[in-house]
Coordinates of N, CA and C in Angstrom, one line a residue:
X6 N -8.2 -15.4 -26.9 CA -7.2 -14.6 -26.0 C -6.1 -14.0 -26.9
X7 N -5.7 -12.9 -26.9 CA -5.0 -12.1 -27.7 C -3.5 -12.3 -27.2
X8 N -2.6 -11.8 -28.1 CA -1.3 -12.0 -27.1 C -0.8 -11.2 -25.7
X9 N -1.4 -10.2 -25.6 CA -1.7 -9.4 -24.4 C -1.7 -10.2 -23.2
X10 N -3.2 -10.8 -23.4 CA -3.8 -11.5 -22.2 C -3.3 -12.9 -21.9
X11 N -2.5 -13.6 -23.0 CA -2.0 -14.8 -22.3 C -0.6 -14.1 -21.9
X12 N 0.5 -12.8 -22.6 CA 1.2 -13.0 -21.7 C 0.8 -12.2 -20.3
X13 N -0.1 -11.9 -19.8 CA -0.4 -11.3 -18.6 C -1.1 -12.8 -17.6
X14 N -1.3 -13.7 -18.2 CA -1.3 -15.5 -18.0 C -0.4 -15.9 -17.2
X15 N 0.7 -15.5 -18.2 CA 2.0 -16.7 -18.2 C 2.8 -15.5 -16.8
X16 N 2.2 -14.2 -16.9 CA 3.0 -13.5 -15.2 C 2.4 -14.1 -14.2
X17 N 0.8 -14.0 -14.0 CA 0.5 -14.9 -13.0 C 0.9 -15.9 -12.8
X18 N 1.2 -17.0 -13.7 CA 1.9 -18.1 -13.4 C 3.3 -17.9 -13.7
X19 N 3.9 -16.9 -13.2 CA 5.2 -16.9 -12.8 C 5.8 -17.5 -14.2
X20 N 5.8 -17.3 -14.9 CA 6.7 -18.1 -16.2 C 6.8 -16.5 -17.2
X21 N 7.8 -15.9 -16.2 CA 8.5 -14.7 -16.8 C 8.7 -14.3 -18.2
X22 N 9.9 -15.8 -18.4 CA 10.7 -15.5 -19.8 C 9.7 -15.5 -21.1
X23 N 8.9 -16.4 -20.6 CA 7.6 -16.3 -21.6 C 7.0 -15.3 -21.8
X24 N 6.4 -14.6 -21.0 CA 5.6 -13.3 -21.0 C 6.6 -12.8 -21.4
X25 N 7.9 -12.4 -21.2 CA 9.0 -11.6 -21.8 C 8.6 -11.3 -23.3
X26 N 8.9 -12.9 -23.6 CA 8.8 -13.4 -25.0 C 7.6 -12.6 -26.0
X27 N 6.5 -12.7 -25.3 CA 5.6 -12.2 -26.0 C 5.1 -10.7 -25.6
X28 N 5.3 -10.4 -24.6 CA 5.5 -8.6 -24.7 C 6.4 -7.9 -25.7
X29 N 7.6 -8.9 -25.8 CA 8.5 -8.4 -27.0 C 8.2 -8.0 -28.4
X30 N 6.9 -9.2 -28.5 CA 7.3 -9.6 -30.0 C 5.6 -8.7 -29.8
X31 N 4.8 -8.3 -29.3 CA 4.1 -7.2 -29.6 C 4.0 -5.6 -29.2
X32 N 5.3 -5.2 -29.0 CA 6.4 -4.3 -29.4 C 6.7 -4.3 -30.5
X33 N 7.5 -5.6 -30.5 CA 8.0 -5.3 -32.2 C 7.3 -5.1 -33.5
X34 N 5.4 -5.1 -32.8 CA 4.6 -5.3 -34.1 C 4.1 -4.0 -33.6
X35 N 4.1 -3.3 -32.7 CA 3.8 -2.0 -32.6 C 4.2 -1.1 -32.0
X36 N 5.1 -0.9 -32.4 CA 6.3 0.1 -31.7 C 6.3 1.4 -31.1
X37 N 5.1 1.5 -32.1 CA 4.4 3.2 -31.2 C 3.3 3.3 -30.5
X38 N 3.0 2.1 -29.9 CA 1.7 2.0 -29.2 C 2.5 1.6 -27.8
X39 N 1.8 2.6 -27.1 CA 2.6 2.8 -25.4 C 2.3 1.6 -24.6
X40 N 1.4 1.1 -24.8 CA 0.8 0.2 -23.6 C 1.4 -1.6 -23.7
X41 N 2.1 -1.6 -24.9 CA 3.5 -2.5 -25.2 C 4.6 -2.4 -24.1
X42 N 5.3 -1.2 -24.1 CA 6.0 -0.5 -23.2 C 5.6 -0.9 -21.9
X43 N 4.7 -0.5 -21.6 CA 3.6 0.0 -20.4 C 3.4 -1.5 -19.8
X44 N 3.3 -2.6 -20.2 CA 3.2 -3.8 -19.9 C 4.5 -4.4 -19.5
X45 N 5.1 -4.3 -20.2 CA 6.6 -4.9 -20.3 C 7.3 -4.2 -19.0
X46 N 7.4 -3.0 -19.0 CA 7.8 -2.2 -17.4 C 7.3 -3.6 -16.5
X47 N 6.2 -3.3 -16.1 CA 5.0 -4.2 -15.1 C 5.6 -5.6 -15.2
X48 N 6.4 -6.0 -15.9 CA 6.8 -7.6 -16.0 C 8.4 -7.3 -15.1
X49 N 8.7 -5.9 -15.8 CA 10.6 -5.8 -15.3 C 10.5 -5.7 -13.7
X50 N 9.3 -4.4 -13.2 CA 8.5 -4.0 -11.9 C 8.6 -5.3 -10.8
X51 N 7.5 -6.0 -11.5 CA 7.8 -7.0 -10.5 C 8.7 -8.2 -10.1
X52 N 9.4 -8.6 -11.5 CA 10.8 -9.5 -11.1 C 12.0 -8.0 -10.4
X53 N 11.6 -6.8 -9.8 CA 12.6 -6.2 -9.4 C 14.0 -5.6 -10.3
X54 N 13.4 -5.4 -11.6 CA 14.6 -5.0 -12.4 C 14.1 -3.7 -12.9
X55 N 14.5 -2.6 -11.8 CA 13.8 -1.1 -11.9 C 14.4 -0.8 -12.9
X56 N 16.2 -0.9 -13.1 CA 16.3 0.2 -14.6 C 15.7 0.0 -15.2
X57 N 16.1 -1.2 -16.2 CA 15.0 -1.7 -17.4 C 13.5 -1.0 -17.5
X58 N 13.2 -1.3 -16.3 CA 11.6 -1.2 -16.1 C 11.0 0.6 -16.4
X59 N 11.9 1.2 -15.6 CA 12.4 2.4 -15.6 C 12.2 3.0 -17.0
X60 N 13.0 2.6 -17.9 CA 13.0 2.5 -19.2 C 11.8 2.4 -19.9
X61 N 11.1 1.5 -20.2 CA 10.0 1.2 -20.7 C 9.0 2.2 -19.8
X62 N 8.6 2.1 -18.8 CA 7.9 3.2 -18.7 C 8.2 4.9 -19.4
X63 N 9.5 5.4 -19.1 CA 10.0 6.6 -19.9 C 9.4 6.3 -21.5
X64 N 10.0 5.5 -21.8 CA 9.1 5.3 -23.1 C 8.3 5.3 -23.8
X65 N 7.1 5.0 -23.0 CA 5.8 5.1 -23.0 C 5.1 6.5 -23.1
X66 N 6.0 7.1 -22.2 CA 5.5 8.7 -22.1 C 6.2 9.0 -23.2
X67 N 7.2 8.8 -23.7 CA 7.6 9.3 -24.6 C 6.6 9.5 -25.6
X68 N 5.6 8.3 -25.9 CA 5.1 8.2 -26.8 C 3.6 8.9 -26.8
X69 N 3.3 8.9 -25.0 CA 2.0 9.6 -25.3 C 2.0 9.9 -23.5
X70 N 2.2 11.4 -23.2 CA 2.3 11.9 -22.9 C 1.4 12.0 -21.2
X71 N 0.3 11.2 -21.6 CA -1.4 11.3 -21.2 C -1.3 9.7 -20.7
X72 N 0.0 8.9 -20.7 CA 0.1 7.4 -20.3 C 0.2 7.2 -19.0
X73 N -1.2 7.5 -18.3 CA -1.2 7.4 -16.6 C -0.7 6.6 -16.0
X74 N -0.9 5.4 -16.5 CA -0.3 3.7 -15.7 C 1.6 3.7 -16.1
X75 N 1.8 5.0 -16.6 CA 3.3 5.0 -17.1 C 3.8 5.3 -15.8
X76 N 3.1 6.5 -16.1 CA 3.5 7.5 -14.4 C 3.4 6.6 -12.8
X77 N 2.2 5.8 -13.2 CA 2.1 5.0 -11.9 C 3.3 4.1 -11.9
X78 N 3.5 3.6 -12.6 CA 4.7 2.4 -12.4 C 6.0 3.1 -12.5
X79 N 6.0 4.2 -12.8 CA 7.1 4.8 -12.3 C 7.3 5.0 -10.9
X80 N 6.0 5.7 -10.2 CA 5.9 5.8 -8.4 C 6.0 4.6 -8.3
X81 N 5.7 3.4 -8.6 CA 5.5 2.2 -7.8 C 7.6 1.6 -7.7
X82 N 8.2 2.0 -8.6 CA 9.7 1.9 -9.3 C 10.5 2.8 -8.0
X83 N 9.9 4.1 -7.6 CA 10.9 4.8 -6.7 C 10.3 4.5 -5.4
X84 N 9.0 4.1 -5.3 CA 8.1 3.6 -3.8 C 9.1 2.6 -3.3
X85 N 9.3 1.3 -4.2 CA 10.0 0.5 -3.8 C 11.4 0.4 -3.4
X86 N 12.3 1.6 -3.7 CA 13.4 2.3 -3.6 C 13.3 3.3 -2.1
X87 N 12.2 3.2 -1.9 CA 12.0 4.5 -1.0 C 12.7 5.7 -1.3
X88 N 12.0 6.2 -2.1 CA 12.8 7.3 -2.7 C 11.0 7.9 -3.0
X89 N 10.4 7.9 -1.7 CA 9.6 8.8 -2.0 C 9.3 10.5 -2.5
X90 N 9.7 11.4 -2.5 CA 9.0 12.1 -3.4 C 9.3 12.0 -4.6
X91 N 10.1 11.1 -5.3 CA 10.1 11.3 -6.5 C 8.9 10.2 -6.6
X92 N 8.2 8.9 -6.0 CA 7.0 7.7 -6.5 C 5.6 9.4 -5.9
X93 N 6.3 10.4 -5.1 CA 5.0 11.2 -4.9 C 4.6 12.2 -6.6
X94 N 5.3 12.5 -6.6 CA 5.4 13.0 -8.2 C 5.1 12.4 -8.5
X95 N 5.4 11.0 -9.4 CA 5.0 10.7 -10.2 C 3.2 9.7 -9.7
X96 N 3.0 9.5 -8.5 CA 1.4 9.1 -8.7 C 0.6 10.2 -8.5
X97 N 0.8 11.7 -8.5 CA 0.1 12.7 -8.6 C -0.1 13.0 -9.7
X98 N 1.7 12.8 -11.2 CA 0.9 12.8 -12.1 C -0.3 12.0 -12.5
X99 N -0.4 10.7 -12.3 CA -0.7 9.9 -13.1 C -2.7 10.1 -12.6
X100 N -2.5 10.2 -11.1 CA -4.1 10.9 -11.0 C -4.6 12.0 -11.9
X101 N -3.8 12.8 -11.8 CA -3.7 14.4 -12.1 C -4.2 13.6 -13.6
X102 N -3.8 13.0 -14.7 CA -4.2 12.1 -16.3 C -5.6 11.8 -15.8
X103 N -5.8 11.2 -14.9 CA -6.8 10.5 -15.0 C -6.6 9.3 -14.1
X104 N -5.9 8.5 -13.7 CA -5.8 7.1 -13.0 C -6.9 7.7 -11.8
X105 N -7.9 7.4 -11.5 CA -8.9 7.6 -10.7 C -9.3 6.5 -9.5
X106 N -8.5 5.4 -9.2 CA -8.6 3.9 -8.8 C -7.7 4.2 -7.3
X107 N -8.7 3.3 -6.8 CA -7.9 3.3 -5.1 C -6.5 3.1 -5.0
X108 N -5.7 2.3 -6.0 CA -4.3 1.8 -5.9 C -3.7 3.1 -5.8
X109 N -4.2 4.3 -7.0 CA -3.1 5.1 -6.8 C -3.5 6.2 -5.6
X110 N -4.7 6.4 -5.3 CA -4.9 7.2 -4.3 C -4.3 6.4 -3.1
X111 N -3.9 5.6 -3.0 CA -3.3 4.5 -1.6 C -2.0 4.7 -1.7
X112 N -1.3 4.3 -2.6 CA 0.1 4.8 -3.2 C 0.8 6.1 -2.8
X113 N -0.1 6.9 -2.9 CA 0.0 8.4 -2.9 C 0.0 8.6 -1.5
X114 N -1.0 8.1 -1.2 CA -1.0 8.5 0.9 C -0.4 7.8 1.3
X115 N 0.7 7.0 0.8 CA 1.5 6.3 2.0 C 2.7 6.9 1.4
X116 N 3.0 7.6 0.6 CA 3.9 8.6 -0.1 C 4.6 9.5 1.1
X117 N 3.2 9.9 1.0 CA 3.3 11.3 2.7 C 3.2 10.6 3.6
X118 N 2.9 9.6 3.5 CA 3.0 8.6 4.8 C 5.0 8.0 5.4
X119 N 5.1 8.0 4.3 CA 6.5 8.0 4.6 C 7.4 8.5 5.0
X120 N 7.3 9.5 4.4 CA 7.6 10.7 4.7 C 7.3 12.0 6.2
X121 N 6.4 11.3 6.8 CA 5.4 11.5 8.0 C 4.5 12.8 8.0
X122 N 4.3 12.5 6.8 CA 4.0 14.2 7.0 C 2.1 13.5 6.2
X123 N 1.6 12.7 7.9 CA 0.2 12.1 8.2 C -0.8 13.3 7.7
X124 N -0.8 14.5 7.7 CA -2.0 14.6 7.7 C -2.0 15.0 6.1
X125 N -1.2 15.2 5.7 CA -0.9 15.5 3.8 C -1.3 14.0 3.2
X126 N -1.3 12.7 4.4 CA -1.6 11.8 3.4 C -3.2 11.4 3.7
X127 N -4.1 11.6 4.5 CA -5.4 11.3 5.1 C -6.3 11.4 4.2
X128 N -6.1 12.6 3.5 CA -7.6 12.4 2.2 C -7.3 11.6 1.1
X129 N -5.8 11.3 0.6 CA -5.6 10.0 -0.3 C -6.1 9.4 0.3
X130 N -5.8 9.2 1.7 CA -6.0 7.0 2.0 C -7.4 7.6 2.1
X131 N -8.5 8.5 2.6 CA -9.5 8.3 2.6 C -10.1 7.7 1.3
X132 N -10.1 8.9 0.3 CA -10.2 8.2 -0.7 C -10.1 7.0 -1.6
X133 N -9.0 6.3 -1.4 CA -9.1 4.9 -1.5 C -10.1 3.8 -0.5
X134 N -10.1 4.4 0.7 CA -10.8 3.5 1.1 C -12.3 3.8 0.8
X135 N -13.2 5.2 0.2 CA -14.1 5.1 -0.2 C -14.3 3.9 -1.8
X136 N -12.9 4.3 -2.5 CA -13.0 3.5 -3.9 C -13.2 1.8 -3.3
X137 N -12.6 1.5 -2.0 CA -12.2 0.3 -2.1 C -12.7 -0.2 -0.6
X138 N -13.6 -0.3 -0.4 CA -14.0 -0.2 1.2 C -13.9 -1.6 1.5
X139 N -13.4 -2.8 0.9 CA -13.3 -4.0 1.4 C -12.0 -4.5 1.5
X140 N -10.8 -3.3 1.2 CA -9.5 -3.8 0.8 C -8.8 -3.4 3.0
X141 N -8.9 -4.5 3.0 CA -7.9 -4.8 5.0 C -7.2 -3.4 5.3
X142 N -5.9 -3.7 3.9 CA -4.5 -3.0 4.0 C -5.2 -1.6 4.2
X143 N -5.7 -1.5 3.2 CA -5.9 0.0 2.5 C -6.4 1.0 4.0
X144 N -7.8 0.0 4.9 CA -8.5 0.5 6.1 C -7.5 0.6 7.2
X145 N -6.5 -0.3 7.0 CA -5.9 -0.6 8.0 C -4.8 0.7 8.3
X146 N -3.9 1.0 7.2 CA -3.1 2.0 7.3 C -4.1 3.7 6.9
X147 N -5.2 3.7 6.6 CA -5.9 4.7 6.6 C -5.9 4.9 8.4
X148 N -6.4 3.9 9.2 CA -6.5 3.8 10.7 C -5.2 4.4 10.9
X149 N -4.0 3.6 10.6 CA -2.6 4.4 11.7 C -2.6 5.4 10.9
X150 N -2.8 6.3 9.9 CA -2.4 7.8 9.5 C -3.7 8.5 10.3
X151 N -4.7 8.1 10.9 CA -6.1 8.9 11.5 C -5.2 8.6 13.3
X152 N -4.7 7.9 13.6 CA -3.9 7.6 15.0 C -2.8 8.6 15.2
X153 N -2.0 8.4 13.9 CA -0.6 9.6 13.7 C -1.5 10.8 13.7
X154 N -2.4 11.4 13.1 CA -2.9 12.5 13.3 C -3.8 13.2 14.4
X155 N -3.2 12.0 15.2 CA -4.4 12.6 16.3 C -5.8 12.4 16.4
X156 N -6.5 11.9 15.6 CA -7.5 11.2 15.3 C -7.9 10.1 15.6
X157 N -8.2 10.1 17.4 CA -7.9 8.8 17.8 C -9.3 8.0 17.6
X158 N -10.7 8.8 18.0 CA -11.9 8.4 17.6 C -11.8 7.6 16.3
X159 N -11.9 8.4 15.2 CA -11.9 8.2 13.9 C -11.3 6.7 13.7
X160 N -10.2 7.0 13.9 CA -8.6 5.8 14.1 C -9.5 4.2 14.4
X161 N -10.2 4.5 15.5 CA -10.9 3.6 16.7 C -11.9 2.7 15.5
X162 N -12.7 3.7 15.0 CA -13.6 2.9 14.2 C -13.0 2.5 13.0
X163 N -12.2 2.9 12.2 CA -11.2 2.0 11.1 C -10.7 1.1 11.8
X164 N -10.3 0.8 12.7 CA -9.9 -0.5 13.0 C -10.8 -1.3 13.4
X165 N -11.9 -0.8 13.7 CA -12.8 -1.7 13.8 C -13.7 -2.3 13.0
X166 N -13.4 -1.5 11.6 CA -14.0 -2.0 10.5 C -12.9 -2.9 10.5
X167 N -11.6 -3.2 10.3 CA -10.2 -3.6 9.8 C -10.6 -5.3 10.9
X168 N -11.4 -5.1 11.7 CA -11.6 -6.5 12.3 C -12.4 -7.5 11.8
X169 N -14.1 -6.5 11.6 CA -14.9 -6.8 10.5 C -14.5 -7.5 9.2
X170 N -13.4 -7.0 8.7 CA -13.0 -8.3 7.5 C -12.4 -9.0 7.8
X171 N -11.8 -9.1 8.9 CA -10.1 -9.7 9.1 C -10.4 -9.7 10.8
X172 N -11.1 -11.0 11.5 CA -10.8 -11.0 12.5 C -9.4 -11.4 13.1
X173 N -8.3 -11.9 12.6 CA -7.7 -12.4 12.8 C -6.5 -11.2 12.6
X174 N -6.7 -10.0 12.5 CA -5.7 -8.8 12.4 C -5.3 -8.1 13.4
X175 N -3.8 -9.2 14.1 CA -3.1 -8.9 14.9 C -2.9 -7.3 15.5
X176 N -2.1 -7.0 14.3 CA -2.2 -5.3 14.5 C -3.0 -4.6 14.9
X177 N -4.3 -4.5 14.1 CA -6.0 -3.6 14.6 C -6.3 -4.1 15.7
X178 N -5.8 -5.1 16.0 CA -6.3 -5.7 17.9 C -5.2 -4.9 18.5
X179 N -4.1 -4.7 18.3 CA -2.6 -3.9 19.3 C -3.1 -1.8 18.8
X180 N -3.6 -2.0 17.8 CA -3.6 -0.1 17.6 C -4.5 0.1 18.5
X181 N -5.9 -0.9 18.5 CA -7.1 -1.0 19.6 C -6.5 -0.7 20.9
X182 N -5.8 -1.3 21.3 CA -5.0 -1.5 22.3 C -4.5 -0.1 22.6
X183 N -4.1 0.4 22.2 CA -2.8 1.4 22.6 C -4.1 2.5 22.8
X184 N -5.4 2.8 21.9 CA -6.1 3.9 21.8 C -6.8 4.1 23.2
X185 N -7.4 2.6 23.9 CA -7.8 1.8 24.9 C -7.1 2.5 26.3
X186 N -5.8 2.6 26.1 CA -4.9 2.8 27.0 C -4.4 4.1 27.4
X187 N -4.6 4.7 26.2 CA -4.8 6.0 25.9 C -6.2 7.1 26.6
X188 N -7.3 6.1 26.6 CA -8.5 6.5 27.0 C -8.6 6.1 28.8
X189 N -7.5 5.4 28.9 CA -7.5 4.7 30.7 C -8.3 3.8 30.5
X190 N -8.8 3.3 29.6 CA -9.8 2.1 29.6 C -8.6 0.7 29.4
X191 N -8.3 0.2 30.6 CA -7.1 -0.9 31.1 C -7.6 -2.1 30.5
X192 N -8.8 -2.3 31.0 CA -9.4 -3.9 30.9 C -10.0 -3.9 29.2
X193 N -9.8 -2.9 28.7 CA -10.2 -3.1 27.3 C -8.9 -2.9 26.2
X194 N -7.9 -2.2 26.8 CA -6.5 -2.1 25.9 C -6.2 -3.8 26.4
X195 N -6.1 -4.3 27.7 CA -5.4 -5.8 27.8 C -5.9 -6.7 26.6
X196 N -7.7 -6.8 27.1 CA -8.3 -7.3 26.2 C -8.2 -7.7 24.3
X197 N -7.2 -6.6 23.9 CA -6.9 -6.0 22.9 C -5.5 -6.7 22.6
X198 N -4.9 -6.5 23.7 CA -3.2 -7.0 23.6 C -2.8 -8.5 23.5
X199 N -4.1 -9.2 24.4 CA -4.2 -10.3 24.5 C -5.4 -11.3 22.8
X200 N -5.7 -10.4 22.6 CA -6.4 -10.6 21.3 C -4.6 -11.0 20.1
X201 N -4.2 -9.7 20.3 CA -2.9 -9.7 19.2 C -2.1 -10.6 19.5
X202 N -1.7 -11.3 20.9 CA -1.1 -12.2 21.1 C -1.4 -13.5 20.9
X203 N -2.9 -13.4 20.9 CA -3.0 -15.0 20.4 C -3.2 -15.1 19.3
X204 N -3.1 -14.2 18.2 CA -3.1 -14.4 16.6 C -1.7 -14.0 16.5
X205 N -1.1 -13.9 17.0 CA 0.0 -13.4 17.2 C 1.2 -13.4 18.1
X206 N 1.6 -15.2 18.7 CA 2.2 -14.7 20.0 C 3.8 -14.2 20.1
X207 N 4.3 -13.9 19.1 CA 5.7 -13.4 18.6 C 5.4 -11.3 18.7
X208 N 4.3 -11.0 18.7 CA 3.5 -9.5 18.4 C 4.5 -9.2 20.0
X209 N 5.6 -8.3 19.6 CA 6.7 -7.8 20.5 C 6.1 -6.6 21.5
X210 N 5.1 -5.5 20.5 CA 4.6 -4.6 21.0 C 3.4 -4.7 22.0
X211 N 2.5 -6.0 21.4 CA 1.2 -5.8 22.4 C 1.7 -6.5 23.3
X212 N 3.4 -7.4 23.4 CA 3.5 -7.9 24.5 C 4.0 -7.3 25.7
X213 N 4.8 -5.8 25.4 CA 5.1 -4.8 25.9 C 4.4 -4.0 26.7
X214 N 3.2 -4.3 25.7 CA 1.6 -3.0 26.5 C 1.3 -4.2 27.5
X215 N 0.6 -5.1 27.0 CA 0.2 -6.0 27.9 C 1.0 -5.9 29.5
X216 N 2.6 -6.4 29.6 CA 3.2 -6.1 30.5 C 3.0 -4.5 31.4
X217 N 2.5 -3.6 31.0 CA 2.6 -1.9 31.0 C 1.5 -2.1 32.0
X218 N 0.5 -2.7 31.4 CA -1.0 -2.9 32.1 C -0.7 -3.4 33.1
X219 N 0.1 -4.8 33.0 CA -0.7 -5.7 33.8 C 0.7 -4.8 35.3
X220 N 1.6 -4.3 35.1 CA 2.6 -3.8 36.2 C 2.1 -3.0 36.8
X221 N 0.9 -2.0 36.2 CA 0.4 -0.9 36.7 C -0.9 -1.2 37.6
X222 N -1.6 -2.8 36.8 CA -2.8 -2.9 38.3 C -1.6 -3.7 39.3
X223 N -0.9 -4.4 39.0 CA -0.5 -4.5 40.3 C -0.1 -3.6 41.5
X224 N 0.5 -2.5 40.8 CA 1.0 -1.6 41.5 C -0.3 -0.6 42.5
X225 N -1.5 -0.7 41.5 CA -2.9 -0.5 42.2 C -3.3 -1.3 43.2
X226 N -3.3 -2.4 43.0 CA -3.2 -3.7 44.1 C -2.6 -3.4 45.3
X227 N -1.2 -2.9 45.5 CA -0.4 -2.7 45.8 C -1.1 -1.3 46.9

């Protein structure tokens, strides 16, 4: 194991200062090789220390121009900031290089997702979920940007894949719900609401819909 790979070790096990330690000291033995830089960001990234982190990425590019995972941990640096279009820029560069991997196409569509502007982000999240068709999150917010867009069919069956991995996913039982309700189909949106509440019984919204339903057959009753 090279010094790379144990300090990328010692981050999974959370023992920072160490991986610090040795991202440092293979910088200091290669100073112009980006992916030193490029690592050490990724260590500042996730203990939450954007300038620094900030830094080392810039750096990186500094050094080579074509350093895609620079560009991405830069979007991932302003994502976390919400300071979306500048993490949109920069994971368009880093595709635009080459990063070709569901993370940045996912990144990217929740970019415009952010920003609401749903249907500018639909062919990213598609895209990731072709690269990554078993990842929950990825299907799951692909589903609410196909809902925001009016896409309620489509929407309907992402979440029903989003059950398929994850029976237990509160939410894709409550978007079920709402689509359900949307269709007048009552006994299949409750069904839905009452799914999210019992994986869920804190779930504020499906307890909302549920109420919606159940005041409207009485009122039929009535």
């Amino acid at each position: 194991m090279d010094k790379t790979e144990q300090a990328i070790e010692l981050m999974k096990e959370q023992k920072y200062e160490k991986a610090a330690e040795l991202f440092n000291e293979i910088i200091e033995a290669n100073p112009e090789e980006p992916l030193g830089y490029i690592n050490f960001g990724n260590l500042l990234l996730h203990i939450n220390d954007f300038e620094r982190a900030q830094r080392f990425f810039e750096r990186a590019i500094e050094l080579d121009q074509y350093a895609a995972t620079a560009y991405y941990g830069l979007g991932n640096i302003y994502y976390e900031q919400s300071l979306y279009p500048k993490a949109q820029e920069n994971f368009q560069k880093a595709i635009e290089i080459g990063l070709l991997e569901a993370d940045a196409y996912f990144m990217l569509g929740m970019t415009f997702y952010h920003q609401e502007h749903f249907k500018l982000a639909l062919p990213y999240l598609q895209r990731a979920t072709e690269l990554d068709s078993e990842d929950e999150e990825v299907l799951f917010q692909y589903g609410l940007t196909l809902a925001q867009s009016d896409h309620l069919k489509d929407a309907k069956g992402v979440f029903e894949k989003v059950l398929k991995l994850e029976s237990q996913h509160s939410d894709a039982h409550y978007n079920l719900g709402v689509i359900a309700l949307y269709d007048e189909d009552l006994t299949q949106a409750l069904h839905h609401f009452d799914e999210a509440l019992e994986i869920q019984p804190e779930h504020t919204l499906a307890a909302n819909g549920k109420g919606q339903i159940e005041q409207l057959l009485n009122n039929t009753d009535l």
